[in-house]
Short mmCIF file of C-alpha atoms in Angstrom, two decimals:
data_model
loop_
_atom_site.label_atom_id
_atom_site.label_comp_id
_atom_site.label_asym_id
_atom_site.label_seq_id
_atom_site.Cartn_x
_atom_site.Cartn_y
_atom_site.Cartn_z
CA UNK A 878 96.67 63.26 166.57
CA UNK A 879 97.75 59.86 166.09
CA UNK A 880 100.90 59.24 166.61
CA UNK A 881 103.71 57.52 168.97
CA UNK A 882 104.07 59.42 172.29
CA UNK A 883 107.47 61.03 172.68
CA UNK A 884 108.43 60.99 169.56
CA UNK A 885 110.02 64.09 167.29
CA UNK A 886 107.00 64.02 165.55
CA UNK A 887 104.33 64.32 168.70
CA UNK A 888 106.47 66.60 169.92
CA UNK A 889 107.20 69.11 167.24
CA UNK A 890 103.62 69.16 166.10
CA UNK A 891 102.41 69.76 170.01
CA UNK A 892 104.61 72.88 169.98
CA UNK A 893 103.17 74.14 167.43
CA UNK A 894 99.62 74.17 168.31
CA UNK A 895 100.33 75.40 171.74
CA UNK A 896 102.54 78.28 169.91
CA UNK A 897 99.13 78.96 168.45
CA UNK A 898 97.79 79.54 171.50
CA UNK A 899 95.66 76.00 172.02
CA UNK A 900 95.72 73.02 174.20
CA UNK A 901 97.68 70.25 173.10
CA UNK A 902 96.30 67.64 170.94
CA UNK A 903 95.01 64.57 172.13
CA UNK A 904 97.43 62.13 171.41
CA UNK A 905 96.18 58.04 170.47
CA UNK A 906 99.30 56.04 170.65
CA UNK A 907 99.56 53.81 167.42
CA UNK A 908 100.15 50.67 169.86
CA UNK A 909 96.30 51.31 170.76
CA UNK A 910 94.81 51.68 167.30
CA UNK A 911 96.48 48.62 165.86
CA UNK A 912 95.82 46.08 169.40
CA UNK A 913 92.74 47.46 169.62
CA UNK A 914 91.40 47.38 165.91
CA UNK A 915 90.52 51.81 165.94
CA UNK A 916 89.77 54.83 167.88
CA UNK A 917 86.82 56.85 167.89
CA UNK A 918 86.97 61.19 167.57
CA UNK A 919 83.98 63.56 168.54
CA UNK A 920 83.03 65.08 165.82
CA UNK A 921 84.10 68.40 167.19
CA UNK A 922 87.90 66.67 166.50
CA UNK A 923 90.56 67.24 164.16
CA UNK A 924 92.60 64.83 163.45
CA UNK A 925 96.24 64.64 162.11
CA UNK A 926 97.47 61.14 161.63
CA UNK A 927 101.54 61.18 161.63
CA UNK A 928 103.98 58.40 161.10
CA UNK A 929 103.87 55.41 162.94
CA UNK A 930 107.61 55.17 162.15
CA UNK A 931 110.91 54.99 164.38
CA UNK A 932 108.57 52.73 167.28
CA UNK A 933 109.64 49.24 167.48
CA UNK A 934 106.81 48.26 169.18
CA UNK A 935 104.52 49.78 166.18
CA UNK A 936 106.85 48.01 163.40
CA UNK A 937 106.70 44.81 165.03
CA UNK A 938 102.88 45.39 164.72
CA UNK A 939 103.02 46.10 161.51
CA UNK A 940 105.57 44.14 159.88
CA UNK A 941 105.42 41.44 162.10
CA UNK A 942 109.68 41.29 162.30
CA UNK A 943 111.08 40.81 165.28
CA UNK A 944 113.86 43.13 164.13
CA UNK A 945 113.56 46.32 163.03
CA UNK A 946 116.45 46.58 160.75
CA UNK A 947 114.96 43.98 158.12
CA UNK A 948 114.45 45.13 154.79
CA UNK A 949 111.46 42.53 154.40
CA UNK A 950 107.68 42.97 155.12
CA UNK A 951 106.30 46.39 153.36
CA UNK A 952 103.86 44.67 151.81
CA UNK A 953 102.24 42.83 155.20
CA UNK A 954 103.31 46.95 156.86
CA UNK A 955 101.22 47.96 154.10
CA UNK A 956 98.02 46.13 154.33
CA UNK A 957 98.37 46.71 158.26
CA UNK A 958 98.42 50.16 157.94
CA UNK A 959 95.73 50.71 155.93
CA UNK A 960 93.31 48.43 157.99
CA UNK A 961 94.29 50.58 160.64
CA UNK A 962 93.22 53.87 159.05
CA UNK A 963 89.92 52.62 158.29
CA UNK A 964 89.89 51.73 161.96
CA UNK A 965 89.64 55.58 162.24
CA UNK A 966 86.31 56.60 163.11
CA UNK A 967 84.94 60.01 163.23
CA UNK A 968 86.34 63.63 163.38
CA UNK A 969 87.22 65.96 160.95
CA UNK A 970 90.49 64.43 158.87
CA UNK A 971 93.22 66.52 157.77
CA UNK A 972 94.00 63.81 155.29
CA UNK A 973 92.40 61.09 152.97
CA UNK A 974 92.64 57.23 154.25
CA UNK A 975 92.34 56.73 150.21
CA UNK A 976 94.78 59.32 149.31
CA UNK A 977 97.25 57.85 151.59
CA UNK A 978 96.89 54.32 150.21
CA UNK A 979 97.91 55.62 147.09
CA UNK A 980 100.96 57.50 148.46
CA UNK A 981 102.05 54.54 150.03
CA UNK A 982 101.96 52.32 146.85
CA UNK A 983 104.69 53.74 144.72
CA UNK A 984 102.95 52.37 141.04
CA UNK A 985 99.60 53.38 142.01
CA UNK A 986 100.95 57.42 143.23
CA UNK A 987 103.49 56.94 140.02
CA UNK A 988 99.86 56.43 137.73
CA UNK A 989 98.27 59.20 138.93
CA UNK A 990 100.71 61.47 138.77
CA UNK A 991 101.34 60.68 135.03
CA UNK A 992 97.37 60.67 134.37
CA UNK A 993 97.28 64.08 135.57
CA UNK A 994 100.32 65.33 133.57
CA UNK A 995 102.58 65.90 136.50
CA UNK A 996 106.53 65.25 134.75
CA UNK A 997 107.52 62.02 136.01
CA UNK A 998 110.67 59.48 135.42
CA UNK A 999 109.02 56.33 133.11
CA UNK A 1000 108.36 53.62 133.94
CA UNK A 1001 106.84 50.24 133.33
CA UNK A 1002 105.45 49.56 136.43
CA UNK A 1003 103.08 52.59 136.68
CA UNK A 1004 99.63 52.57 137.80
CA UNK A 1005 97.24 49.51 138.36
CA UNK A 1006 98.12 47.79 135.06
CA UNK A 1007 101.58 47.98 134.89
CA UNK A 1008 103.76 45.32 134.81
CA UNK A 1009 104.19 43.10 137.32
CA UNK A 1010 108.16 42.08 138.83
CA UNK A 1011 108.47 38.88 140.19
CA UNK A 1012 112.21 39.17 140.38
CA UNK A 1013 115.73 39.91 138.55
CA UNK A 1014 114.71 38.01 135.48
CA UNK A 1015 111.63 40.47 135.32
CA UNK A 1016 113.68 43.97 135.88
CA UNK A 1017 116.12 42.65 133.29
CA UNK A 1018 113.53 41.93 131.05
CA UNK A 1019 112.15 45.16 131.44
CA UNK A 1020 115.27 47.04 131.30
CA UNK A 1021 116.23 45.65 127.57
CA UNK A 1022 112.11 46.30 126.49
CA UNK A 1023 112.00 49.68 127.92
CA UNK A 1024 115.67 50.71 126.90
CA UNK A 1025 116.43 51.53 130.88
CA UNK A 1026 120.17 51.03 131.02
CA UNK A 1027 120.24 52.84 134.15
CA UNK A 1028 116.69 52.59 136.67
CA UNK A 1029 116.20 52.62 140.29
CA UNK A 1030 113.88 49.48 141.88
CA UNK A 1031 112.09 50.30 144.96
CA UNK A 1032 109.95 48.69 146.94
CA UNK A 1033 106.59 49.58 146.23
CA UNK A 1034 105.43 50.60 149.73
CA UNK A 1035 108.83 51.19 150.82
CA UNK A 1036 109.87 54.64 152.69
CA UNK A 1037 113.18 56.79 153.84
CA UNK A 1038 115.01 54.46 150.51
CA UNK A 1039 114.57 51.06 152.41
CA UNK A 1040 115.19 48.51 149.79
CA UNK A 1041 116.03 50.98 147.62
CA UNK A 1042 118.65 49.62 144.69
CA UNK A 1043 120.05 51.97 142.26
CA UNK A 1044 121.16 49.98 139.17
CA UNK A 1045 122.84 51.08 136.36
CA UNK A 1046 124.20 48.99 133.08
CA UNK A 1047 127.81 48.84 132.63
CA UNK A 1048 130.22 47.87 129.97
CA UNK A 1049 130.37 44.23 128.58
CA UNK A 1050 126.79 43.87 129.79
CA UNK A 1051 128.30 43.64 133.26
CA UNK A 1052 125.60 44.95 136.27
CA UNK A 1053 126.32 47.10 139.35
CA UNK A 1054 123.71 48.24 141.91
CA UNK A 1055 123.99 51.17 144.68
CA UNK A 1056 121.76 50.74 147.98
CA UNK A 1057 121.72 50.96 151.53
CA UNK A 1058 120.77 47.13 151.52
CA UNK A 1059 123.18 44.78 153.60
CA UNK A 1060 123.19 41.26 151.98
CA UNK A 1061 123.66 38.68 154.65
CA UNK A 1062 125.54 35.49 153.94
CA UNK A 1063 122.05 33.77 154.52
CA UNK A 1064 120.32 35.85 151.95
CA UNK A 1065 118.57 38.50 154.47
CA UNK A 1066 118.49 41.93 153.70
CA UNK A 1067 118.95 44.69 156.43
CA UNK A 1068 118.74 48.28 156.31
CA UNK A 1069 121.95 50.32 156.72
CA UNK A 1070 123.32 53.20 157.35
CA UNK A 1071 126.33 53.07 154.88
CA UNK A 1072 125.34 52.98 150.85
CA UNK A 1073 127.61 50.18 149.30
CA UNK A 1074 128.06 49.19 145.57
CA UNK A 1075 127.34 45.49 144.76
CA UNK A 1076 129.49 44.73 141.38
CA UNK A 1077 128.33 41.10 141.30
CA UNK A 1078 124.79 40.00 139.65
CA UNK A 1079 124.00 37.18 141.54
CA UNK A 1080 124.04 39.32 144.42
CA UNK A 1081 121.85 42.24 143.05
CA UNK A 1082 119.74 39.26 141.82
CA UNK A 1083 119.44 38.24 145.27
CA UNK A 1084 118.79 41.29 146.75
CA UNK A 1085 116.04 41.76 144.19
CA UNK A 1086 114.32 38.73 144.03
CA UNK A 1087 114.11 38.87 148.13
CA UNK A 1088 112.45 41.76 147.78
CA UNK A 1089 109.74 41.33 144.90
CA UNK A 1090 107.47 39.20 146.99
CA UNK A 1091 106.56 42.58 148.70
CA UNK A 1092 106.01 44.57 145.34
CA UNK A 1093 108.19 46.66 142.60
CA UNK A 1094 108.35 49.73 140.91
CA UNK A 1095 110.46 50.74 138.59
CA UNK A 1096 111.70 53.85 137.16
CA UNK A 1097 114.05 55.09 134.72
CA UNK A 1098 117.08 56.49 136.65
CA UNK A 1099 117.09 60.64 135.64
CA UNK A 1100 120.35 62.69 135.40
CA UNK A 1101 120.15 64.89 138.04
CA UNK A 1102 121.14 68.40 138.24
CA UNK A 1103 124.49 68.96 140.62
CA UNK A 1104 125.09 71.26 143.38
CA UNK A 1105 129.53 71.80 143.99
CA UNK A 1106 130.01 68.57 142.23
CA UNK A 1107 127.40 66.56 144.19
CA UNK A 1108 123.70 65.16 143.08
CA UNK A 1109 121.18 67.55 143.82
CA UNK A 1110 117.36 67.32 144.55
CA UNK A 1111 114.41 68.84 146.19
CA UNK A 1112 112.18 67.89 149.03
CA UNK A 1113 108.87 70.28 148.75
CA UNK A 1114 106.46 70.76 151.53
CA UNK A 1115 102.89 71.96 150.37
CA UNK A 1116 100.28 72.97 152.96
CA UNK A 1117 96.74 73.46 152.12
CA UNK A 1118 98.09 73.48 147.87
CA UNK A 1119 100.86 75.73 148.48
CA UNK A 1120 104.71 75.05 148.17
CA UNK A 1121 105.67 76.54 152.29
CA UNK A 1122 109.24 74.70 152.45
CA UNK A 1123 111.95 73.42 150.60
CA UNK A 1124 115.53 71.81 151.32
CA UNK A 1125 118.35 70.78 149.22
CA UNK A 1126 119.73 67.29 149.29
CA UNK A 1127 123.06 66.46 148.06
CA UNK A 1128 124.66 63.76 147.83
CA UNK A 1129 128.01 61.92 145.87
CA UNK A 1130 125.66 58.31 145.73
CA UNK A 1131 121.97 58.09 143.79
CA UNK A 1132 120.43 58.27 147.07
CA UNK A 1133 119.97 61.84 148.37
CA UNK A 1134 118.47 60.55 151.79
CA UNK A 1135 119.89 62.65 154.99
CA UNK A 1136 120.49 59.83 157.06
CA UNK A 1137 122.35 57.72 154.53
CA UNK A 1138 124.69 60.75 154.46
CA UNK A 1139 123.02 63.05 152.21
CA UNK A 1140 123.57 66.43 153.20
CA UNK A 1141 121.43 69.76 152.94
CA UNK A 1142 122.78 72.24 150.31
CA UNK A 1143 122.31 76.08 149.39
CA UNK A 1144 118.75 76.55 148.65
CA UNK A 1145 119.34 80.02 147.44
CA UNK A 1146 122.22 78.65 144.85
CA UNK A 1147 119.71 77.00 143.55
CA UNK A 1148 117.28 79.83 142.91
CA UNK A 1149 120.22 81.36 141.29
CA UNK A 1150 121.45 78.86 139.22
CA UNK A 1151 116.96 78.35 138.19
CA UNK A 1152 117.16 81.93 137.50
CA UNK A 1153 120.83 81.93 135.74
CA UNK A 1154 119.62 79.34 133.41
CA UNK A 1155 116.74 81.19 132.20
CA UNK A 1156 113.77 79.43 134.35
CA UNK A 1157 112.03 80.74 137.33
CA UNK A 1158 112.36 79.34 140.82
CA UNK A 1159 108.43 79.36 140.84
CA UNK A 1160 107.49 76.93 138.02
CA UNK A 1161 109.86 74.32 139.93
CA UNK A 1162 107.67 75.43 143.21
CA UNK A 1163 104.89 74.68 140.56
CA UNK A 1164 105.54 71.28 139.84
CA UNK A 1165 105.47 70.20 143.55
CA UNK A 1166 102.20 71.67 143.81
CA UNK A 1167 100.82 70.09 140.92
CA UNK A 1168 101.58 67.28 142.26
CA UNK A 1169 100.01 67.68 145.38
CA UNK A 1170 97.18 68.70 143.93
CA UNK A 1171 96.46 65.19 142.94
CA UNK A 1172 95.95 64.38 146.50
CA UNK A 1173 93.66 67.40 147.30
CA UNK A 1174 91.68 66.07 150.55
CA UNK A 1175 95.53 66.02 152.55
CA UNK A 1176 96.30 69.03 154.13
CA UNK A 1177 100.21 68.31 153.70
CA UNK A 1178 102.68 66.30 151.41
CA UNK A 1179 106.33 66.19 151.06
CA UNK A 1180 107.52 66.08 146.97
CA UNK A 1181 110.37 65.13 146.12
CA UNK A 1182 111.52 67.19 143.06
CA UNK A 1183 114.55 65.91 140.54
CA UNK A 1184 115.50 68.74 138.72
CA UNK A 1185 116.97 68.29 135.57
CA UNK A 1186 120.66 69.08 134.83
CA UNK A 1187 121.03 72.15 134.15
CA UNK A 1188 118.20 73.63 136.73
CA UNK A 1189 115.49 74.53 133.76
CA UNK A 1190 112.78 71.37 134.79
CA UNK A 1191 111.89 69.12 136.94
CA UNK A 1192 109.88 65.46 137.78
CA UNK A 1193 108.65 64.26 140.74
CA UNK A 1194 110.16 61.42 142.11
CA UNK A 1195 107.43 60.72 144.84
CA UNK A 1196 104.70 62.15 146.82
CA UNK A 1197 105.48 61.79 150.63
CA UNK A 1198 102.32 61.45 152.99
CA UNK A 1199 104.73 62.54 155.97
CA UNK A 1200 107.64 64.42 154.37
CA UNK A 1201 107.30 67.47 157.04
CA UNK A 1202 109.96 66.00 159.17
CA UNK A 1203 112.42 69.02 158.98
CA UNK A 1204 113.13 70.69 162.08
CA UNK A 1205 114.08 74.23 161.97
CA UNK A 1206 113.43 74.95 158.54
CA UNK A 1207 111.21 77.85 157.95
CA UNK A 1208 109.00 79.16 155.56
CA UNK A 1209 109.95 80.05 151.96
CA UNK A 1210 109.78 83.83 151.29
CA UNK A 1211 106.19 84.56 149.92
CA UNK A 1212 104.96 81.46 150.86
CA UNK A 1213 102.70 82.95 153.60
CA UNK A 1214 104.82 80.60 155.79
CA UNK A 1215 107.66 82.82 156.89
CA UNK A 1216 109.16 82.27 160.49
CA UNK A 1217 107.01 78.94 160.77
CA UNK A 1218 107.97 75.59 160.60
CA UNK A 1219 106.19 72.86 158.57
CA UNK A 1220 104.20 71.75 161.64
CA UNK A 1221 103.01 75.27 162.51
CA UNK A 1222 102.34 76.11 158.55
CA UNK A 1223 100.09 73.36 158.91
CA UNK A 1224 98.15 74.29 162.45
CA UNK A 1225 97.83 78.30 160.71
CA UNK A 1226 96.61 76.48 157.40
CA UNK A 1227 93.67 74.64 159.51
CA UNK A 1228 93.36 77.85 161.63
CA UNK A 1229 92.55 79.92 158.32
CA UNK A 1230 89.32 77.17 157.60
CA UNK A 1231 86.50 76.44 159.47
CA UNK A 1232 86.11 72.77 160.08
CA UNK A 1233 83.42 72.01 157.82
CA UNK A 1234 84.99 69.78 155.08
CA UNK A 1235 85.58 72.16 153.02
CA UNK A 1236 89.79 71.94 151.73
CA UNK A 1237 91.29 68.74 152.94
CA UNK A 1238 89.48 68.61 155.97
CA UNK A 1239 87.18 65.70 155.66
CA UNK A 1240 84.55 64.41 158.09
CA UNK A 1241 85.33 60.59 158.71
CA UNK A 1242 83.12 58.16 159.01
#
């Protein structure tokens, strides 16, 4: 795998293939693939690339900031990363190098999830022709043509809500944003742990146009369903095209995220409140897979699902490359997951093939 030694990642995954009775994987260190321009695999190898997230070492790398906490440089992260993953040579791939590129460009995933009929939040930014944001001026612009009185702009190869800014319309044609962004008097932005409300425009309009230079997307900002009075949505792990996990997020802000204080709710309340409301808990299960299915040559995606109020529907929000980050949660009943984690779903998923390309496995070049 590549990945960054000693991290909860490396080390969860590990487990699970020696639970499965094999040696532990290989590990490449993402400090050697990006110094060193690749790695090489025997063809005999499969290979499971994981985040090259939480590393300082790897960020500075990538993003080229000395400190870790700035909002700024997704876009240079971006075009890092994916020079790195074509630095990836041979093996058998447990995900798609082109796949991931498109995960990890929020208007590109948004476009093909809308082209293949997968229920998504609109927006104006979608796909390779959408519309471009250079800043504020743009988002308000698009806002009054689109009708969006309430949207969320994110980052376009942004992760875990970085840069995320909730923004809704209020009266008097007055503005107010939520986000975990931290406006210094200077004009940088930092990630925090604490989501704050900004009530002034000049100072969403900063936060905004700071951001653009890395790329936009925009969506319209769904009502969500609620769980005890608190926002409610989904995160979805499918392995090998089937929904094997799920967790509630809840949250009193937009952002559902657990470490911005989101908490995990009752996942079988909300089978009974699917069911109660005349839907089935497996068409929502449905909808993540659908969406997966879009990215059919990687073995495992986390989908975040926004179910509508009332619990009958849902959209997808986004398609996570490596949303399997949930320790201790097991298997949904029926799944053919039950008792395993996500990272030993996935080791009994490539257990089940042989490695000859068929499924997401996928010789590299």
């Amino acid at each position: 795998m590549v990945g960054n030694p000693g991290s909860r990642r490396v080390a969860l995954f590990t487990d699970a293939v020696r639970a499965a009775g094999l040696p532990g994987p290989r590990v490449v260190p993402w400090t050697e693939v990006l110094r060193t321009g690749g790695a090489d695999f025997g063809s005999e190898e499969i290979v499971r690339v994981d985040s090259p997230g939480e590393d300082p070492e790897v960020d500075l790398l990538l993003r080229g900031a000395a400190d870790p906490t700035r909002v700024e440089g997704s876009a240079r992260w971006y075009a890092r990363f994916m020079t790195a993953l074509r630095g990836l040579r041979g093996g058998v791939r447990l995900d798609d190098p082109g796949e991931l590129a498109v995960m990890f460009d929020k208007r590109l995933c948004h476009g093909r999830l809308a082209a293949a009929g997968v229920p998504v939040p609109g927006s104006p930014t979608s796909g390779p022709r959408g519309a471009a944001v250079h800043g504020w001026d743009d988002v308000r612009a698009l806002m009054r043509g689109h009708r969006m009185s309430r949207l969320f702009v994110k980052p376009a190869h942004g992760s875990s809500a970085s840069g995320v800014v909730a923004v809704e319309s209020a009266g008097g044609g007055r503005i107010r944003a939520t986000t975990s962004v931290e406006l210094a008097d200077d004009g940088a932005l930092f990630n925090s742990l604490t989501v704050r409300r900004y009530e002034r425009e000049r100072d969403i309009a900063a936060i905004v146009d700071t951001l653009a230079p890395d790329g936009l997307h925009l969506e319209r900002w769904l009502p969500k369903a609620s769980q005890r009075g608190n926002a409610a949505d989904l995160r979805v792990v499918v392995v090998d095209g089937r929904a094997t996990h799920a967790v509630v997020r809840t949250s009193r802000s937009p952002l559902t995220n657990l470490h911005l204080g989101g908490r995990r709710g009752d996942l079988g309340e909300v089978r009974r409140a699917v069911e109660a409301a005349g839907a089935r808990w497996s068409d929502l299960l449905a909808v993540g897979e659908q969406a997966a299915a879009c990215f059919p040559r990687t073995l495992c995606v986390g989908v975040d699902l926004l179910p509508a109020v009332g619990w009958r529907s849902a959209a997808v929000g986004e398609v996570n490359a490596f949303g399997d980050l949930l320790p201790r949660l097991t298997g949904l009943p029926g799944s053919g997951a039950e008792g395993l984690d996500t990272y030993a779903a996935q080791v009994a998923a490539v257990l089940r093939r042989p490695p000859s390309g068929a499924g997401p496995l996928r010789t590299a070049g």
